[in-house]
Amino acid sequence: MPRGGKRSFVCRECGYQSPGWLGHCPQCEQWGTIEEDLTPVAAARPTGGKGNDRHGAGVAVAAPVPVSLSEVTFDTGDRIDTGLGEFNRVLGGGLVLGSVVLVGGEPGVGKSTLLLQALLSMEGRGVSTLLVSGEESASQVKLRSVRLGGGSSGLRLVTETQTEAVVAALEQLQPTACVVDSVQTLWSSAIGSTPGSVAQIREVTAQLLHTAKTNGIALILVGHVTKDGELAGPRVLEHMVDAVLSFEGDRAQPFRILRAVKNRFGSTNEVGVFQMAEQGLIEVPDPASVFLEEGDMRSGSVVVPVLEGSRCLLAEVQALVAPTNFAMPQRVARGVDRNRLSMITAVLSRRARLPLSNCDIFVNIAGGLILEDPAADLAVALAIASAFRDGDAGRGMAAFGEISLTGKVRYALQSDKRIQEAARRGFERILVPGRNAEEAAKAGVTPSGMKIEAVIDIADAVRRNSG
Ligand SMILES: Nc1ncnc2c1ncn2[C@@H]1O[C@H](COP(=O)(O)OP(=O)(O)OP(=O)(O)O)[C@@H](O)[C@H]1O
Ligand SMILES: [Mg+2]
């Protein structure tokens, strides 16, 4: 529908607006994501704005009456326990009434399982709940709930994809907690475009948000992500909701991590760890060493204590180095950023004099973990160096530290936590940046049976590790 005679175009991924069609979005750099904006002018209202027509020129608008902050009351008991401690932890202590949480994740990672488990648990404790399923039939949901041990629950279910009908159901049933699975399957009759398009997602979310806020419902929306891990649909969705959680994990592996990307009511520093099993997701309250592979460490494998929010996890970096058969050697990274791997390889070649330019390099993080902590650099470098020499120097040893382009190993945050965690798991040696070693010595925190070794630069670390 043309907007006042003029056509306008919008990027499906980031919401970038353009007066003409483009093949490539200049904002998010994606190809083929620009489509015609079919939002009618009347529907393009501010988030959840049902009241006055702000677009109508000359319409009298009453000024809102301000309230004094001192008169505003709130109840700290307004958080709902989801029944899953790890989920509560990521939310900042439970679901907040009248808030909207978006849970994103790749297909099959377990979003529907997690949220159904939470709903079943809440329903079991007398919280009024509702599941809106636009993706699965009632019998499919029943099948999953039987697997999760909640086949006879009184959980109410609506299989509906039209937003106006969902809003009517919410207003009539007045649940305390509601899950909508998924936001991309919903559509609104106010918009002419197909479900999942930018205009539809924006409109659907605005309507649901308004209903949740005015009725005090804790609403959870499920959102799909693209292969790059971005939420499919406009980034504006992330701005509209109160919290964005991302559910990550390798489908071939049992462990899943729930991470807060944004949270208006809690820290974004917390992660929740789960294990996918036959009977659903099992919480892992002490996840420090679940990502380590069993048995002896081999050549090309080094352990790093990484920070995941306020927790410390032990991750195993595995590397394989082999002579290349190609003109351009391969650099394959799973669980670490590929550009970071290229940088570490270049630093190893130049600063530690390892001739890696004719080698294919493969790096993998065991257990499907994705490392974002820069302090993992040293372990990646040592795993590559160990794989190159085919030595097993990683045995009984952990390492952490960020590597700079000059080859220096830089200070890492919270070294006491990292050292303690490695010691708890029985590591006897840990290579740490010089300043971290000084800090540990000053604080007198060296755990018994552990040797803390300060490394100056990458060449020094490689030398120590080959002894
Ligand atoms: N019987 C089972 N035993 C163990 N794991 C199972 C079993 N059935 C399903 N799963 C796990 O549950 C996952 C599917 O979970 P779920 O349907 O909740 O994912 P989802 O994120 O909602 O997927 P989608 O994006 O397709 O909706 C499967 O990938 C599998 O790992
Ligand atoms: Mg699902």
Coordinates of C-alpha atoms and ligand atoms in Angstrom, one line a residue:
M1 CA 0.0 0.0 0.0
P2 CA 1.6 3.3 -1.0
R3 CA 2.1 5.7 1.8
G4 CA 0.6 9.0 0.7
G5 CA 1.4 8.2 -3.0
K6 CA 5.1 7.6 -2.2
R7 CA 6.6 4.1 -1.9
S8 CA 9.1 3.4 0.8
F9 CA 11.4 0.5 1.4
V10 CA 12.7 -1.0 4.6
C11 CA 15.3 -3.6 5.5
R12 CA 13.8 -6.8 6.9
E13 CA 16.8 -7.3 9.3
C14 CA 17.7 -3.9 10.7
G15 CA 14.8 -1.7 9.9
Y16 CA 16.8 0.7 7.7
Q17 CA 14.5 2.9 5.6
S18 CA 15.2 3.9 2.0
P19 CA 13.1 5.8 -0.6
G20 CA 14.1 3.3 -3.3
W21 CA 14.8 -0.4 -3.5
L22 CA 18.4 -1.5 -2.9
G23 CA 19.9 -5.0 -3.3
H24 CA 22.3 -4.4 -0.4
C25 CA 21.5 -2.8 2.9
P26 CA 24.0 0.0 3.7
Q27 CA 23.3 -0.3 7.5
C28 CA 23.5 -4.0 8.3
E29 CA 25.4 -5.0 5.1
Q30 CA 23.0 -7.9 4.2
W31 CA 22.0 -8.7 0.7
G32 CA 18.4 -9.1 -0.5
T33 CA 16.8 -7.9 2.7
I34 CA 15.2 -4.6 1.5
E35 CA 11.5 -4.9 0.8
E36 CA 8.6 -2.5 0.3
D37 CA 7.3 -1.0 3.5
L38 CA 3.6 -1.9 3.5
T39 CA 2.8 -0.4 6.9
P40 CA -0.2 1.9 6.5
V41 CA 0.4 5.3 7.9
A42 CA -2.2 4.8 10.6
A43 CA -0.6 1.6 11.7
A44 CA 2.9 3.1 11.9
R45 CA 2.1 4.5 15.3
P46 CA 4.5 4.6 18.3
T47 CA 4.9 1.4 20.2
G48 CA 1.6 0.3 21.6
G49 CA 0.1 3.8 21.1
K50 CA -3.6 3.3 21.0
G51 CA -4.6 6.8 22.1
N52 CA -4.5 10.0 20.3
D53 CA -3.8 10.3 16.6
R54 CA -0.4 12.0 16.7
H55 CA -0.2 12.0 13.0
G56 CA -3.4 14.0 12.5
A57 CA -2.5 17.6 12.1
G58 CA -4.7 20.0 14.0
V59 CA -6.2 17.4 16.3
A60 CA -6.5 18.7 19.9
V61 CA -4.4 16.5 22.2
A62 CA -4.8 16.7 26.0
A63 CA -1.5 17.0 27.9
P64 CA -0.7 14.0 30.1
V65 CA -0.8 14.4 33.8
P66 CA 2.7 13.7 35.3
V67 CA 3.1 11.7 38.5
S68 CA 5.7 12.4 41.1
L69 CA 8.3 9.6 41.4
S70 CA 7.9 9.6 45.2
E71 CA 4.2 8.6 44.8
V72 CA 4.9 5.7 42.5
T73 CA 4.6 2.4 44.2
F74 CA 6.1 -1.0 43.3
D75 CA 6.0 -4.4 44.6
T76 CA 9.2 -6.4 44.7
G77 CA 7.1 -9.6 44.8
D78 CA 6.1 -8.9 41.2
R79 CA 8.6 -11.4 39.9
I80 CA 7.3 -14.9 39.0
D81 CA 9.5 -17.9 39.6
T82 CA 9.7 -19.9 36.4
G83 CA 10.5 -23.1 38.2
L84 CA 13.9 -23.2 36.4
G85 CA 16.6 -21.7 38.6
E86 CA 18.9 -21.1 35.6
F87 CA 16.1 -19.3 33.7
N88 CA 15.4 -17.1 36.7
R89 CA 19.1 -16.3 37.1
V90 CA 19.3 -15.0 33.5
L91 CA 16.0 -13.0 33.9
G92 CA 17.5 -11.3 37.0
G93 CA 15.3 -13.2 39.5
G94 CA 12.2 -14.3 37.6
L95 CA 9.6 -13.0 35.1
V96 CA 8.4 -9.4 35.7
L97 CA 4.7 -8.8 35.4
G98 CA 3.8 -6.6 32.5
S99 CA 7.2 -7.2 30.8
V100 CA 7.9 -8.7 27.4
V101 CA 10.9 -11.0 27.0
L102 CA 12.1 -12.2 23.6
V103 CA 13.8 -15.6 23.5
G104 CA 15.8 -16.2 20.3
G105 CA 17.7 -19.2 19.1
E106 CA 18.5 -21.4 16.1
P107 CA 16.0 -23.9 14.9
G108 CA 15.9 -27.0 17.1
V109 CA 18.0 -25.6 19.9
G110 CA 15.2 -26.2 22.4
K111 CA 13.3 -22.9 22.7
S112 CA 9.8 -24.5 22.7
T113 CA 11.1 -27.1 25.2
L114 CA 12.5 -24.6 27.6
L115 CA 9.4 -22.4 27.6
L116 CA 6.9 -25.3 27.8
Q117 CA 8.9 -26.6 30.8
A118 CA 8.7 -23.2 32.5
L119 CA 4.9 -22.9 31.7
L120 CA 4.2 -26.4 33.1
S121 CA 6.1 -25.6 36.2
M122 CA 4.3 -22.3 36.8
E123 CA 0.9 -23.9 36.1
G124 CA 1.8 -26.7 38.6
R125 CA 2.3 -24.0 41.2
G126 CA -1.0 -22.3 40.6
V127 CA 0.2 -19.5 38.3
S128 CA -2.3 -18.8 35.5
T129 CA -0.6 -19.5 32.2
L130 CA -1.3 -19.6 28.5
L131 CA 0.6 -21.0 25.5
V132 CA -0.1 -19.5 22.1
S133 CA 1.3 -21.8 19.5
G134 CA 1.4 -20.6 15.9
E135 CA 3.9 -23.2 14.9
E136 CA 2.7 -26.5 16.3
S137 CA -0.7 -28.2 16.6
A138 CA -2.3 -29.0 19.9
S139 CA -1.4 -32.6 19.6
Q140 CA 2.3 -31.8 18.9
V141 CA 2.4 -29.6 22.1
K142 CA 0.7 -32.5 24.0
L143 CA 3.3 -34.9 22.7
R144 CA 6.1 -32.7 24.0
S145 CA 4.4 -32.1 27.3
V146 CA 4.1 -35.9 27.8
R147 CA 7.8 -36.2 27.1
L148 CA 8.4 -33.5 29.7
G149 CA 6.3 -35.2 32.3
G150 CA 3.4 -32.7 32.2
G151 CA 0.9 -34.6 30.0
S152 CA -2.0 -34.1 32.5
S153 CA -1.3 -30.4 33.2
G154 CA -4.1 -27.9 33.1
L155 CA -2.0 -25.5 31.0
R156 CA -4.2 -23.6 28.5
L157 CA -3.3 -23.7 24.9
V158 CA -4.4 -21.6 21.9
T159 CA -3.3 -22.5 18.4
E160 CA -3.8 -19.2 16.6
T161 CA -1.8 -17.0 14.3
Q162 CA -3.9 -13.9 14.0
T163 CA -2.7 -11.2 16.4
E164 CA -6.1 -9.6 17.0
A165 CA -7.5 -13.0 18.0
V166 CA -4.5 -13.6 20.3
V167 CA -5.0 -10.2 21.9
A168 CA -8.7 -11.0 22.5
A169 CA -7.7 -14.3 24.1
L170 CA -5.2 -12.5 26.4
E171 CA -7.8 -9.9 27.4
Q172 CA -10.4 -12.5 28.1
L173 CA -8.3 -15.2 29.8
Q174 CA -6.1 -12.7 31.7
P175 CA -3.2 -15.2 32.2
T176 CA -0.3 -14.2 34.5
A177 CA 2.3 -15.6 32.2
C178 CA 2.0 -16.3 28.5
V179 CA 4.3 -17.7 25.8
V180 CA 3.9 -16.9 22.1
D181 CA 5.7 -19.4 19.9
S182 CA 6.7 -17.8 17.6
V183 CA 6.4 -14.0 16.8
Q184 CA 7.3 -14.7 13.2
T185 CA 4.3 -16.9 12.6
L186 CA 1.8 -14.2 13.8
W187 CA 0.1 -11.8 11.4
S188 CA -2.1 -8.8 11.8
S189 CA -5.0 -7.9 9.5
A190 CA -4.0 -4.2 9.8
I191 CA -1.0 -4.9 7.5
G192 CA -1.1 -6.2 4.0
S193 CA 2.3 -8.0 3.9
T194 CA 3.1 -11.6 4.7
P195 CA 3.8 -13.0 8.2
G196 CA 7.4 -12.7 9.2
S197 CA 7.9 -9.4 7.2
V198 CA 9.3 -6.4 8.9
A199 CA 6.0 -4.5 8.9
Q200 CA 4.1 -7.5 10.3
I201 CA 6.6 -8.3 13.1
R202 CA 6.7 -4.7 14.2
E203 CA 2.9 -4.4 14.2
V204 CA 2.4 -7.8 15.9
T205 CA 4.9 -7.0 18.6
A206 CA 3.5 -3.5 19.2
Q207 CA 0.0 -5.0 19.7
L208 CA 1.2 -7.8 22.1
L209 CA 3.4 -5.3 24.0
H210 CA 0.5 -3.0 24.6
T211 CA -1.8 -5.8 25.7
A212 CA 0.9 -7.2 28.1
K213 CA 1.6 -3.8 29.6
T214 CA -2.0 -2.8 30.1
N215 CA -3.0 -6.2 31.5
G216 CA 0.1 -6.9 33.6
I217 CA 0.9 -10.1 31.8
A218 CA 4.5 -11.5 31.8
L219 CA 4.8 -12.2 28.1
I220 CA 7.5 -14.3 26.4
L221 CA 7.9 -14.2 22.7
V222 CA 9.9 -16.8 20.8
G223 CA 11.9 -15.5 17.9
H224 CA 13.9 -17.3 15.2
V225 CA 17.4 -16.3 14.4
T226 CA 19.2 -16.3 11.1
K227 CA 22.2 -18.4 10.3
D228 CA 24.5 -15.6 11.5
G229 CA 22.8 -15.7 14.9
E230 CA 20.9 -12.4 14.4
L231 CA 17.3 -12.3 15.4
A232 CA 15.4 -12.8 12.1
G233 CA 13.3 -9.7 11.6
P234 CA 14.1 -6.1 12.4
R235 CA 16.5 -5.1 15.1
V236 CA 13.7 -2.7 16.1
L237 CA 12.1 -5.7 17.8
E238 CA 15.1 -5.8 20.2
H239 CA 14.5 -2.2 21.1
M240 CA 10.8 -2.7 21.7
V241 CA 10.9 -5.5 24.2
D242 CA 12.2 -5.4 27.8
A243 CA 14.6 -8.3 27.6
V244 CA 16.3 -10.3 24.8
L245 CA 17.6 -13.7 25.7
S246 CA 19.5 -15.9 23.3
F247 CA 19.5 -19.7 23.6
E248 CA 22.6 -21.1 22.1
G249 CA 24.3 -24.5 21.7
D250 CA 25.3 -27.1 19.2
R251 CA 22.3 -29.3 18.4
A252 CA 24.7 -32.3 18.1
Q253 CA 25.9 -31.6 21.7
P254 CA 23.8 -31.9 24.9
F255 CA 24.7 -28.5 26.5
R256 CA 22.8 -25.3 25.9
I257 CA 23.5 -21.8 27.2
L258 CA 20.9 -19.1 27.8
R259 CA 22.3 -15.7 27.7
A260 CA 20.8 -12.2 28.3
V261 CA 21.6 -9.9 25.4
K262 CA 19.5 -7.1 26.9
N263 CA 17.7 -6.9 30.2
R264 CA 15.8 -3.9 31.5
F265 CA 15.2 -5.6 34.8
G266 CA 18.5 -7.4 35.5
S267 CA 22.1 -7.8 34.6
T268 CA 23.2 -9.0 31.1
N269 CA 26.1 -10.7 32.7
E270 CA 24.4 -13.9 33.7
V271 CA 24.2 -17.1 31.7
G272 CA 22.1 -20.3 32.4
V273 CA 23.4 -23.7 31.5
F274 CA 21.1 -26.6 30.6
Q275 CA 21.6 -30.1 29.3
M276 CA 19.1 -31.5 26.7
A277 CA 17.9 -35.0 27.6
E278 CA 15.1 -37.3 26.8
Q279 CA 12.9 -35.8 29.5
G280 CA 13.7 -32.2 28.5
L281 CA 16.2 -29.6 29.7
I282 CA 18.0 -30.4 32.9
E283 CA 19.6 -27.5 34.8
V284 CA 23.4 -27.6 35.3
P285 CA 24.0 -25.5 38.4
D286 CA 27.7 -26.1 38.5
P287 CA 28.8 -26.0 34.9
A288 CA 32.5 -25.3 35.4
S289 CA 33.9 -28.4 33.8
V290 CA 31.0 -29.9 31.8
F291 CA 32.5 -28.7 28.6
L292 CA 35.7 -30.6 29.1
E293 CA 36.2 -33.9 27.2
E294 CA 36.7 -37.0 29.3
G295 CA 40.1 -38.7 29.4
D296 CA 43.7 -37.5 28.9
M297 CA 44.5 -34.3 27.1
R298 CA 46.1 -34.9 23.7
S299 CA 48.4 -33.0 21.4
G300 CA 46.8 -29.8 20.3
S301 CA 44.5 -29.4 23.2
V302 CA 44.7 -26.7 25.9
V303 CA 42.2 -25.7 28.6
V304 CA 41.2 -22.1 29.3
P305 CA 39.1 -20.8 32.2
V306 CA 36.7 -18.3 30.5
L307 CA 34.3 -15.9 32.1
E308 CA 30.6 -16.3 31.2
G309 CA 28.9 -13.5 33.1
S310 CA 29.7 -14.0 36.8
R311 CA 30.7 -17.6 36.3
C312 CA 33.9 -19.2 35.2
L313 CA 33.7 -22.2 32.8
L314 CA 36.6 -24.4 31.7
A315 CA 36.7 -24.7 27.9
E316 CA 38.9 -27.1 25.9
V317 CA 40.5 -25.6 22.8
Q318 CA 41.4 -28.3 20.3
A319 CA 43.6 -27.6 17.2
L320 CA 44.8 -29.6 14.3
V321 CA 47.6 -28.4 12.0
A322 CA 48.3 -30.2 8.8
P323 CA 50.3 -29.4 5.6
T324 CA 48.0 -27.8 3.0
N325 CA 47.1 -29.1 -0.4
F326 CA 45.8 -25.8 -1.5
A327 CA 47.3 -22.5 -2.7
M328 CA 45.4 -20.8 0.1
P329 CA 45.7 -22.7 3.4
Q330 CA 42.5 -23.3 5.2
R331 CA 41.6 -21.6 8.5
V332 CA 38.5 -23.4 10.0
A333 CA 37.2 -22.1 13.4
R334 CA 34.3 -23.6 15.4
G335 CA 33.5 -21.9 18.6
V336 CA 36.0 -19.0 18.1
D337 CA 35.8 -16.1 15.8
R338 CA 37.5 -16.8 12.4
N339 CA 39.1 -13.3 12.3
R340 CA 40.5 -13.8 15.8
L341 CA 42.0 -17.1 14.6
S342 CA 43.6 -15.5 11.6
M343 CA 45.1 -12.8 13.9
I344 CA 46.5 -15.4 16.4
T345 CA 48.0 -17.4 13.6
A346 CA 49.7 -14.3 12.2
V347 CA 51.1 -13.4 15.6
L348 CA 52.3 -17.0 16.1
S349 CA 54.1 -16.9 12.7
R350 CA 55.7 -13.5 13.2
R351 CA 56.4 -13.3 16.9
A352 CA 56.9 -16.9 17.8
R353 CA 58.5 -17.9 14.4
L354 CA 56.2 -20.8 13.8
P355 CA 56.1 -21.5 10.0
L356 CA 52.3 -21.8 9.7
S357 CA 51.9 -20.2 6.3
N358 CA 51.8 -23.6 4.5
C359 CA 49.5 -25.3 7.0
D360 CA 45.8 -25.8 7.2
I361 CA 44.6 -24.9 10.7
F362 CA 41.4 -26.2 12.4
V363 CA 40.3 -25.0 15.8
N364 CA 37.4 -26.4 17.7
I365 CA 35.9 -25.8 21.1
A366 CA 34.8 -29.0 22.8
G367 CA 31.1 -29.3 23.8
G368 CA 29.8 -26.8 21.3
L369 CA 30.8 -23.8 23.4
I370 CA 31.2 -20.4 21.7
L371 CA 34.1 -18.4 23.2
E372 CA 33.8 -14.6 23.3
D373 CA 36.2 -14.0 26.1
P374 CA 39.4 -12.4 24.7
A375 CA 41.4 -14.2 27.4
A376 CA 41.0 -17.4 25.4
D377 CA 43.6 -16.2 22.9
L378 CA 46.6 -17.7 24.7
A379 CA 45.0 -21.1 24.9
V380 CA 44.1 -21.0 21.2
A381 CA 47.7 -20.0 20.3
L382 CA 49.2 -22.8 22.6
A383 CA 46.8 -25.4 21.1
I384 CA 48.0 -24.5 17.6
A385 CA 51.6 -24.5 18.6
S386 CA 51.2 -27.9 20.3
A387 CA 49.4 -29.3 17.3
F388 CA 52.1 -28.0 15.0
R389 CA 54.8 -29.8 17.0
D390 CA 52.5 -32.8 17.7
G391 CA 53.6 -32.6 21.4
D392 CA 51.3 -33.2 24.3
A393 CA 52.4 -30.2 26.4
G394 CA 48.8 -29.4 27.3
R395 CA 48.6 -32.2 29.9
G396 CA 47.6 -30.9 33.3
M397 CA 48.0 -27.3 32.1
A398 CA 45.6 -24.4 31.6
A399 CA 46.3 -21.0 30.2
F400 CA 44.6 -17.6 29.8
G401 CA 45.4 -14.2 28.5
E402 CA 44.6 -11.9 25.6
I403 CA 47.2 -11.6 22.8
S404 CA 48.0 -8.3 21.2
L405 CA 49.4 -7.8 17.7
T406 CA 52.9 -7.1 19.2
G407 CA 52.8 -10.6 20.7
K408 CA 52.5 -9.4 24.3
V409 CA 50.1 -11.4 26.6
R410 CA 47.7 -8.9 28.1
Y411 CA 46.1 -8.7 31.6
A412 CA 42.8 -10.6 32.0
L413 CA 40.0 -9.7 34.4
Q414 CA 39.1 -11.8 37.4
S415 CA 42.2 -14.0 37.3
D416 CA 41.6 -15.3 40.9
K417 CA 38.3 -16.9 39.8
R418 CA 40.0 -18.4 36.7
I419 CA 42.9 -19.8 38.7
Q420 CA 40.6 -21.2 41.5
E421 CA 38.4 -23.0 38.9
A422 CA 41.4 -24.6 37.1
A423 CA 42.8 -25.7 40.5
R424 CA 39.4 -27.1 41.5
R425 CA 39.5 -29.3 38.4
G426 CA 43.0 -30.6 39.3
F427 CA 45.2 -28.6 36.9
E428 CA 48.7 -28.4 38.2
R429 CA 50.1 -25.6 36.0
I430 CA 48.5 -22.4 34.7
L431 CA 50.1 -19.9 32.3
V432 CA 48.9 -16.4 33.0
P433 CA 49.8 -12.9 31.9
G434 CA 52.6 -11.3 34.0
R435 CA 50.5 -8.7 35.7
N436 CA 47.9 -11.4 36.7
A437 CA 50.7 -13.5 38.2
E438 CA 51.9 -10.5 40.3
E439 CA 48.3 -9.8 41.4
A440 CA 47.9 -13.5 42.5
A441 CA 51.2 -13.4 44.3
K442 CA 50.3 -10.2 46.1
A443 CA 46.9 -11.5 47.1
G444 CA 48.5 -14.8 48.2
V445 CA 45.7 -16.8 46.5
T446 CA 47.9 -19.6 44.9
P447 CA 45.9 -22.8 45.4
S448 CA 47.8 -25.7 46.8
G449 CA 49.2 -28.1 44.2
M450 CA 49.1 -25.4 41.5
K451 CA 52.0 -23.6 39.8
I452 CA 51.2 -20.2 38.4
E453 CA 53.6 -19.3 35.6
A454 CA 53.9 -15.7 34.3
V455 CA 54.3 -15.3 30.6
I456 CA 55.7 -12.2 29.0
D457 CA 54.8 -12.7 25.4
I458 CA 53.7 -15.4 22.9
A459 CA 57.2 -16.6 22.1
D460 CA 57.8 -17.1 25.9
A461 CA 54.5 -19.0 26.3
V462 CA 55.3 -21.3 23.3
R463 CA 58.8 -21.9 24.7
R464 CA 57.5 -22.8 28.1
N465 CA 54.9 -25.1 26.7
S466 CA 57.3 -27.1 24.6
G467 CA 59.6 -28.0 27.5
Ligands
LIG1 N1 13.2 -37.7 22.8 C1 14.2 -36.8 22.8 N2 15.3 -37.0 23.5 C2 16.3 -36.1 23.6 N3 16.2 -34.9 23.0 C3 15.1 -34.6 22.3 C4 14.0 -35.5 22.2 N4 13.1 -34.9 21.4 C5 13.6 -33.7 21.1 N5 14.8 -33.5 21.6 C6 15.6 -32.3 21.5 O1 14.8 -31.2 21.4 C7 15.2 -30.4 20.3 C8 14.0 -29.7 19.7 O2 13.5 -28.8 20.7 P1 12.5 -27.7 20.4 O3 11.4 -28.2 19.5 O4 12.1 -27.1 21.7 O5 13.4 -26.6 19.6 P2 13.0 -25.2 19.1 O6 14.1 -24.3 19.4 O7 11.6 -24.8 19.6 O8 12.9 -25.5 17.5 P3 12.1 -24.7 16.4 O9 12.9 -23.5 16.1 O10 12.1 -25.7 15.3 O11 10.8 -24.4 16.9 C9 15.8 -31.4 19.3 O12 16.7 -30.7 18.5 C10 16.5 -32.3 20.2 O13 17.7 -31.9 20.6
MG2 MG 9.8 -24.4 18.6

